C-alpha positions as a Python dict, from the first residue, in 0.01 Angstrom:
ca = {
    (1, 'M'): (0, 0, 0),
    (2, 'E'): (11, 376, 43),
    (3, 'I'): (248, 463, 325),
    (4, 'R'): (257, 819, 443),
    (5, 'E'): (545, 983, 625),
    (6, 'S'): (459, 926, 988),
    (7, 'E'): (384, 1223, 1210),
    (8, 'G'): (647, 1079, 1443),
    (9, 'F'): (908, 997, 1177),
    (10, 'W'): (1008, 1338, 1057),
    (11, 'K'): (1293, 1408, 812),
    (12, 'N'): (1325, 1031, 757),
    (13, 'G'): (1461, 994, 1109),
    (14, 'A'): (1764, 1216, 1040),
    (15, 'A'): (1668, 1498, 1276),
    (16, 'K'): (1844, 1528, 1610),
    (17, 'S'): (1623, 1385, 1883),
    (18, 'I'): (1638, 1565, 2218),
    (19, 'T'): (1409, 1434, 2491),
    (20, 'F'): (1286, 1605, 2805),
    (21, 'I'): (1178, 1358, 3073),
    (22, 'V'): (934, 1606, 3222),
    (23, 'T'): (781, 1367, 3475),
    (24, 'K'): (808, 1008, 3589),
    (25, 'D'): (442, 1001, 3686),
    (26, 'C'): (155, 851, 3490),
    (27, 'Q'): (-214, 784, 3542),
    (28, 'L'): (-162, 426, 3423),
    (29, 'A'): (35, 125, 3542),
    (30, 'C'): (79, -64, 3214),
    (31, 'K'): (193, -418, 3287),
    (32, 'Y'): (448, -432, 3004),
    (33, 'C'): (592, -84, 3065),
    (34, 'Y'): (972, -74, 3064),
    (35, 'L'): (959, 224, 3303),
    (36, 'V'): (1000, 30, 3625),
    (37, 'G'): (1068, 335, 3843),
    (38, 'K'): (772, 562, 3776),
    (39, 'N'): (685, 797, 4062),
    (40, 'N'): (513, 1128, 4127),
    (41, 'K'): (811, 1303, 4287),
    (42, 'E'): (1064, 1343, 4003),
    (43, 'R'): (918, 1630, 3802),
    (44, 'M'): (1133, 1860, 3591),
    (45, 'S'): (1160, 2220, 3709),
    (46, 'W'): (1169, 2521, 3481),
    (47, 'D'): (1521, 2601, 3600),
    (48, 'I'): (1656, 2261, 3488),
    (49, 'A'): (1470, 2279, 3157),
    (50, 'K'): (1608, 2626, 3086),
    (51, 'Q'): (1964, 2522, 3172),
    (52, 'A'): (1935, 2227, 2935),
    (53, 'I'): (1805, 2445, 2653),
    (54, 'D'): (2070, 2712, 2708),
    (55, 'Y'): (2348, 2453, 2704),
    (56, 'I'): (2223, 2281, 2386),
    (57, 'L'): (2157, 2598, 2188),
    (58, 'S'): (2487, 2757, 2293),
    (59, 'H'): (2681, 2452, 2167),
    (60, 'E'): (2552, 2466, 1812),
    (61, 'H'): (2880, 2324, 1679),
    (62, 'D'): (2815, 1997, 1867),
    (63, 'F'): (2468, 1954, 1719),
    (64, 'K'): (2519, 1973, 1344),
    (65, 'E'): (2201, 1796, 1234),
    (66, 'E'): (1996, 2009, 998),
    (67, 'S'): (1677, 1967, 1200),
    (68, 'V'): (1569, 1876, 1552),
    (69, 'T'): (1285, 1692, 1721),
    (70, 'W'): (1217, 1819, 2070),
    (71, 'D'): (1058, 1516, 2233),
    (72, 'F'): (860, 1515, 2559),
    (73, 'I'): (797, 1198, 2757),
    (74, 'G'): (705, 1080, 3105),
    (75, 'G'): (537, 886, 3247),
    (76, 'E'): (264, 1081, 3078),
    (77, 'P'): (405, 1408, 2939),
    (78, 'F'): (77, 1599, 2926),
    (79, 'L'): (60, 1586, 3306),
    (80, 'E'): (318, 1867, 3279),
    (81, 'I'): (153, 2069, 3003),
    (82, 'D'): (222, 2403, 3177),
    (83, 'L'): (596, 2332, 3188),
    (84, 'I'): (595, 2198, 2833),
    (85, 'D'): (422, 2512, 2707),
    (86, 'Q'): (684, 2727, 2881),
    (87, 'I'): (968, 2517, 2737),
    (88, 'C'): (834, 2534, 2383),
    (89, 'D'): (778, 2910, 2398),
    (90, 'Y'): (1133, 2959, 2521),
    (91, 'L'): (1278, 2728, 2254),
    (92, 'K'): (1106, 2917, 1975),
    (93, 'K'): (1216, 3254, 2110),
    (94, 'E'): (1578, 3148, 2166),
    (95, 'M'): (1620, 2971, 1832),
    (96, 'F'): (1498, 3291, 1664),
    (97, 'R'): (1710, 3521, 1880),
    (98, 'L'): (2026, 3319, 1817),
    (99, 'N'): (1952, 3276, 1446),
    (100, 'H'): (2005, 2908, 1519),
    (101, 'H'): (2011, 2670, 1222),
    (102, 'W'): (1721, 2479, 1384),
    (103, 'F'): (1493, 2782, 1372),
    (104, 'N'): (1191, 2685, 1161),
    (105, 'S'): (1335, 2335, 1118),
    (106, 'Y'): (1207, 2176, 1435),
    (107, 'R'): (923, 1964, 1561),
    (108, 'F'): (771, 1904, 1904),
    (109, 'S'): (692, 1535, 1949),
    (110, 'F'): (473, 1351, 2200),
    (111, 'S'): (361, 998, 2268),
    (112, 'T'): (67, 1019, 2505),
    (113, 'N'): (-176, 779, 2667),
    (114, 'G'): (-448, 1014, 2539),
    (115, 'I'): (-642, 1043, 2863),
    (116, 'N'): (-625, 1421, 2900),
    (117, 'Y'): (-580, 1495, 2531),
    (118, 'D'): (-905, 1691, 2519),
    (119, 'S'): (-821, 1914, 2816),
    (120, 'E'): (-833, 2289, 2754),
    (121, 'K'): (-462, 2340, 2820),
    (122, 'V'): (-353, 2060, 2586),
    (123, 'Q'): (-588, 2182, 2313),
    (124, 'N'): (-460, 2540, 2347),
    (125, 'F'): (-104, 2411, 2319),
    (126, 'I'): (-194, 2220, 2002),
    (127, 'K'): (-353, 2527, 1843),
    (128, 'K'): (-46, 2733, 1924),
    (129, 'N'): (208, 2486, 1782),
    (130, 'R'): (12, 2289, 1523),
    (131, 'E'): (251, 2349, 1232),
    (132, 'H'): (544, 2203, 1425),
    (133, 'L'): (375, 1923, 1615),
    (134, 'S'): (362, 1542, 1614),
    (135, 'I'): (137, 1362, 1861),
    (136, 'G'): (76, 990, 1881),
    (137, 'I'): (-188, 841, 2110),
    (138, 'T'): (-116, 491, 2235),
    (139, 'I'): (-416, 265, 2196),
    (140, 'D'): (-343, -107, 2191),
    (141, 'G'): (-635, -225, 1981),
    (142, 'T'): (-964, -373, 2091),
    (143, 'K'): (-1100, -302, 2436),
    (144, 'E'): (-1012, -659, 2537),
    (145, 'K'): (-647, -626, 2434),
    (146, 'H'): (-599, -270, 2555),
    (147, 'D'): (-746, -338, 2899),
    (148, 'I'): (-529, -645, 2960),
    (149, 'N'): (-220, -430, 3006),
    (150, 'R'): (-306, -61, 3002),
    (151, 'I'): (-472, -31, 3340),
    (152, 'W'): (-523, 259, 3580),
    (153, 'K'): (-279, 271, 3868),
    (154, 'G'): (-412, 237, 4222),
    (155, 'D'): (-482, -15, 4491),
    (156, 'G'): (-846, -82, 4405),
    (157, 'P'): (-991, -331, 4156),
    (158, 'E'): (-804, -349, 3826),
    (159, 'R'): (-959, -111, 3571),
    (160, 'G'): (-868, -79, 3206),
    (161, 'S'): (-827, 258, 3034),
    (162, 'Y'): (-969, 183, 2687),
    (163, 'D'): (-1291, 383, 2730),
    (164, 'D'): (-1097, 683, 2863),
    (165, 'V'): (-865, 681, 2561),
    (166, 'V'): (-1091, 587, 2270),
    (167, 'R'): (-1324, 883, 2335),
    (168, 'N'): (-1038, 1114, 2230),
    (169, 'I'): (-943, 930, 1911),
    (170, 'P'): (-1190, 1118, 1684),
    (171, 'L'): (-1059, 1455, 1806),
    (172, 'W'): (-698, 1342, 1760),
    (173, 'M'): (-768, 1206, 1409),
    (174, 'S'): (-941, 1530, 1310),
    (175, 'Q'): (-627, 1724, 1408),
    (176, 'F'): (-365, 1468, 1295),
    (177, 'P'): (-528, 1269, 1013),
    (178, 'H'): (-196, 1100, 930),
    (179, 'G'): (-119, 1027, 1293),
    (180, 'S'): (10, 683, 1383),
    (181, 'T'): (-33, 473, 1692),
    (182, 'K'): (218, 237, 1848),
    (183, 'V'): (94, -100, 1971),
    (184, 'T'): (294, -315, 2209),
    (185, 'I'): (267, -693, 2202),
    (186, 'S'): (334, -910, 2507),
    (187, 'T'): (279, -1274, 2588),
    (188, 'D'): (-63, -1218, 2747),
    (189, 'D'): (-229, -1050, 2449),
    (190, 'L'): (-96, -1234, 2144),
    (191, 'S'): (-432, -1378, 2050),
    (192, 'Y'): (-579, -1030, 2000),
    (193, 'I'): (-336, -905, 1733),
    (194, 'K'): (-551, -953, 1422),
    (195, 'D'): (-868, -811, 1572),
    (196, 'S'): (-677, -523, 1730),
    (197, 'V'): (-512, -402, 1410),
    (198, 'L'): (-842, -421, 1222),
    (199, 'H'): (-1012, -237, 1508),
    (200, 'L'): (-758, 44, 1488),
    (201, 'Y'): (-818, 69, 1114),
    (202, 'S'): (-1191, 99, 1190),
    (203, 'L'): (-1107, 401, 1409),
    (204, 'H'): (-954, 559, 1093),
    (205, 'I'): (-596, 516, 1217),
    (206, 'H'): (-419, 443, 890),
    (207, 'E'): (-71, 373, 1027),
    (208, 'V'): (-29, 109, 1297),
    (209, 'N'): (325, 56, 1422),
    (210, 'I'): (367, -254, 1637),
    (211, 'N'): (652, -406, 1827),
    (212, 'C'): (706, -700, 2058),
    (213, 'V'): (852, -616, 2398),
    (214, 'F'): (1227, -673, 2399),
    (215, 'E'): (1241, -811, 2753),
    (216, 'D'): (1281, -1185, 2810),
    (217, 'V'): (913, -1259, 2881),
    (218, 'W'): (824, -1493, 2596),
    (219, 'K'): (686, -1842, 2665),
    (220, 'E'): (716, -2167, 2473),
    (221, 'G'): (475, -2159, 2179),
    (222, 'D'): (425, -1783, 2177),
    (223, 'D'): (594, -1760, 1839),
    (224, 'L'): (341, -2001, 1686),
    (225, 'I'): (46, -1800, 1821),
    (226, 'F'): (213, -1485, 1691),
    (227, 'E'): (263, -1631, 1344),
    (228, 'D'): (-95, -1758, 1326),
    (229, 'Q'): (-233, -1417, 1424),
    (230, 'L'): (-20, -1241, 1163),
    (231, 'I'): (-131, -1482, 891),
    (232, 'Q'): (-494, -1422, 984),
    (233, 'L'): (-424, -1048, 974),
    (234, 'A'): (-255, -1082, 634),
    (235, 'D'): (-562, -1261, 495),
    (236, 'A'): (-795, -991, 632),
    (237, 'I'): (-587, -704, 492),
    (238, 'I'): (-545, -857, 147),
    (239, 'D'): (-891, -1009, 106),
    (240, 'N'): (-1053, -677, 199),
    (241, 'N'): (-813, -460, -5),
    (242, 'L'): (-701, -272, 306),
    (243, 'Y'): (-340, -262, 182),
    (244, 'S'): (-433, 29, -46),
    (245, 'D'): (-498, 273, 238),
    (246, 'Y'): (-364, 122, 559),
    (247, 'F'): (-23, 29, 693),
    (248, 'C'): (94, -219, 955),
    (249, 'S'): (464, -223, 1038),
    (250, 'F'): (469, -601, 1086),
    (251, 'F'): (457, -640, 705),
    (252, 'S'): (758, -504, 520),
    (253, 'E'): (942, -624, 211),
    (254, 'S'): (1274, -521, 364),
    (255, 'I'): (1280, -779, 646),
    (256, 'G'): (1372, -1144, 663),
    (257, 'K'): (1674, -1148, 434),
    (258, 'P'): (2045, -1224, 490),
    (259, 'L'): (2255, -924, 587),
    (260, 'N'): (2443, -716, 337),
    (261, 'Q'): (2735, -607, 555),
    (262, 'M'): (2804, -307, 335),
    (263, 'I'): (2453, -174, 397),
    (264, 'D'): (2317, -334, 713),
    (265, 'N'): (2608, -298, 956),
    (266, 'H'): (2458, -7, 1149),
    (267, 'N'): (2311, 28, 1493),
    (268, 'W'): (1938, -35, 1511),
    (269, 'C'): (1851, 272, 1717),
    (270, 'G'): (1990, 620, 1770),
    (271, 'A'): (2134, 576, 2119),
    (272, 'G'): (2433, 809, 2142),
    (273, 'N'): (2306, 1028, 1862),
    (274, 'M'): (1999, 1109, 2067),
    (275, 'L'): (2007, 1306, 2391),
    (276, 'A'): (1778, 1292, 2694),
    (277, 'V'): (1764, 1508, 3007),
    (278, 'D'): (1584, 1428, 3332),
    (279, 'A'): (1450, 1624, 3628),
    (280, 'A'): (1791, 1624, 3798),
    (281, 'G'): (1952, 1778, 3491),
    (282, 'N'): (2143, 1463, 3394),
    (283, 'F'): (2208, 1386, 3028),
    (284, 'Y'): (2166, 1034, 2886),
    (285, 'P'): (2235, 882, 2542),
    (286, 'C'): (1871, 766, 2545),
    (287, 'T'): (1589, 758, 2799),
    (288, 'R'): (1638, 384, 2837),
    (289, 'F'): (1963, 454, 3026),
    (290, 'A'): (1791, 662, 3295),
    (291, 'A'): (1740, 501, 3635),
    (292, 'Y'): (1363, 464, 3603),
    (293, 'S'): (1410, 252, 3289),
    (294, 'L'): (1654, 1, 3437),
    (295, 'R'): (1589, -319, 3632),
    (296, 'T'): (1942, -436, 3708),
    (297, 'K'): (2195, -172, 3609),
    (298, 'K'): (2298, 172, 3730),
    (299, 'P'): (2198, 470, 3515),
    (300, 'L'): (2446, 557, 3241),
    (301, 'I'): (2492, 933, 3267),
    (302, 'I'): (2697, 1117, 3004),
    (303, 'G'): (2688, 1465, 3158),
    (304, 'N'): (2459, 1725, 3307),
    (305, 'V'): (2320, 2073, 3241),
    (306, 'R'): (2588, 2240, 3455),
    (307, 'D'): (2903, 2070, 3324),
    (308, 'G'): (2784, 1972, 2978),
    (309, 'I'): (2831, 1646, 2789),
    (310, 'D'): (3135, 1430, 2863),
    (311, 'K'): (3238, 1321, 2515),
    (312, 'N'): (3455, 1041, 2654),
    (313, 'K'): (3144, 882, 2807),
    (314, 'L'): (2958, 929, 2483),
    (315, 'R'): (3233, 785, 2262),
    (316, 'P'): (3147, 412, 2311),
    (317, 'F'): (2802, 476, 2166),
    (318, 'L'): (2949, 621, 1851),
    (319, 'T'): (3124, 290, 1773),
    (320, 'L'): (2808, 81, 1802),
    (321, 'D'): (2702, -117, 1500),
    (322, 'R'): (2552, -457, 1435),
    (323, 'T'): (2887, -637, 1430),
    (324, 'T'): (3023, -496, 1755),
    (325, 'Q'): (2729, -621, 1961),
    (326, 'S'): (2591, -930, 1784),
    (327, 'K'): (2681, -1297, 1814),
    (328, 'P'): (2805, -1469, 1495),
    (329, 'E'): (2476, -1660, 1461),
    (330, 'C'): (2291, -1325, 1447),
    (331, 'I'): (2523, -1193, 1176),
    (332, 'D'): (2498, -1516, 974),
    (333, 'C'): (2122, -1561, 1025),
    (334, 'E'): (1939, -1611, 695),
    (335, 'V'): (1653, -1384, 809),
    (336, 'A'): (1860, -1125, 1000),
    (337, 'S'): (1735, -809, 827),
    (338, 'G'): (1470, -631, 1027),
    (339, 'C'): (1552, -808, 1353),
    (340, 'A'): (1540, -526, 1606),
    (341, 'W'): (1700, -461, 1940),
    (342, 'C'): (1686, -196, 2209),
    (343, 'Q'): (2020, -52, 2318),
    (344, 'G'): (1895, 12, 2669),
    (345, 'E'): (1764, -343, 2705),
    (346, 'N'): (2100, -472, 2577),
    (347, 'Y'): (2268, -286, 2863),
    (348, 'D'): (2012, -386, 3123),
    (349, 'A'): (2009, -756, 3029),
    (350, 'A'): (2384, -794, 2975),
    (351, 'E'): (2598, -1009, 3203),
    (352, 'T'): (2822, -708, 3272),
    (353, 'S'): (2779, -332, 3242),
    (354, 'T'): (2840, -333, 2869),
    (355, 'I'): (2648, -186, 2579),
    (356, 'Y'): (2805, -437, 2339),
    (357, 'Q'): (2606, -749, 2428),
    (358, 'R'): (2292, -780, 2220),
    (359, 'A'): (1979, -911, 2392),
    (360, 'T'): (1809, -1171, 2173),
    (361, 'A'): (1490, -1255, 2364),
    (362, 'I'): (1276, -1176, 2057),
    (363, 'C'): (1467, -1410, 1820),
    (364, 'K'): (1184, -1664, 1784),
    (365, 'M'): (927, -1387, 1755),
    (366, 'H'): (1123, -1224, 1472),
    (367, 'K'): (1145, -1553, 1283),
    (368, 'A'): (770, -1604, 1324),
    (369, 'R'): (713, -1253, 1191),
    (370, 'V'): (933, -1328, 890),
    (371, 'R'): (735, -1642, 804),
    (372, 'A'): (407, -1450, 822),
    (373, 'N'): (561, -1160, 631),
    (374, 'N'): (661, -1392, 347),
    (375, 'Y'): (308, -1529, 340),
    (376, 'Y'): (168, -1174, 321),
    (377, 'W'): (379, -1058, 27),
    (378, 'N'): (344, -1383, -166),
    (379, 'K'): (-33, -1370, -134),
    (380, 'L'): (-53, -999, -213),
    (381, 'Y'): (156, -1025, -529),
    (382, 'R'): (-42, -1327, -650),
    (383, 'K'): (-362, -1125, -608),
    (384, 'L'): (-214, -823, -787),
    (385, 'E'): (-90, -1040, -1074),
    (386, 'L'): (-435, -1190, -1124),
    (387, 'E'): (-592, -843, -1121),
    (388, 'G'): (-327, -695, -1350),
    (389, 'K'): (-234, -436, -1089),
    (390, 'R'): (115, -545, -984),
    (391, 'E'): (306, -295, -1200),
    (392, 'E'): (98, -3, -1074),
    (393, 'F'): (135, -119, -714),
    (394, 'E'): (513, -157, -737),
    (395, 'K'): (545, 187, -896),
    (396, 'N'): (350, 350, -614),
    (397, 'H'): (508, 133, -346),
    (398, 'K'): (863, 233, -444),
    (399, 'K'): (772, 601, -398),
    (400, 'S'): (672, 543, -40),
    (401, 'N'): (891, 555, 269),
    (402, 'P'): (773, 283, 508),
    (403, 'V'): (819, 329, 879),
    (404, 'I'): (964, 10, 1023),
    (405, 'C'): (916, -28, 1394),
}
């Protein structure tokens, strides 16, 4: 399986991630979206964006990472392409003027619904910044799966967005041939997983990163449907030799093993090491701690563009690891490796306002994934043994850097 470095996984994930929440508006009203407070009023101004940039670049000693990813999200970030273009021009100019250590070691990153990807302004922005740009278009798979959840907002009849997105995939692939898409799985679309991944491969998307929603939405028996779909997908990938050129994050040799506490006792995500800023100029340890991401809790603000970052509010995030937030049964689980969590969902689902209580709604789904994953690798290695290709595969496979989502 050839696995390329993802367009969205730069510097092996070691770059500082700084996110501008440029708008909370979106053309879509995706049913599984964790952004429960989307609206068309909270749009970032140039003044707030500039203050955020000036603060960050003037505190170089607090941001020691060798490289940086300047991330732009919404809602749909490309609704604010004029502001984004202004921000990126200013960032490039200031990093050069200050001889900042991030100059020429940066990337602009976007996850977009793809609807206005082909607009003149977006295309001009891409041409201007192509050498420092990562863009992922979210397409959930087949038309049937995509249109179950990714629907246009509005009060009229429900209308899916597949046709409006898929028309831009060829243009995107021509500009970002190693681009990856991120597929979200929820209880209503489990039966479409196999066909959806294969459909995305047919669109020449070679890297498909997939995750189950972390919220507590799963029904009795969902894990069995999930496992069956993944086994069918495993058969299709192996029987048709797709593993040579295509990647699906559900299949990884690194998951489904007992924990090695010396290696695996780290936090799953970068909350606390990341930084996000919203339209009001507030700083967050991750976008999932902003108000529009939370169902039950108050936003967790760690500073603002005027007063800077309060390191005392940030300190709890720097002590997060697997042990400090997991129950003993999670630590002792025989298939614990690769079991993910979302720090923001931990906070939102916790009984109190703590970041140290791990949400485990996807436990059964992870175990189902592990069973299917074991099936995949056992079948693949049997095939390679029979064909006398195992040694060559393992040699090439060890050179790769898989992106686990």
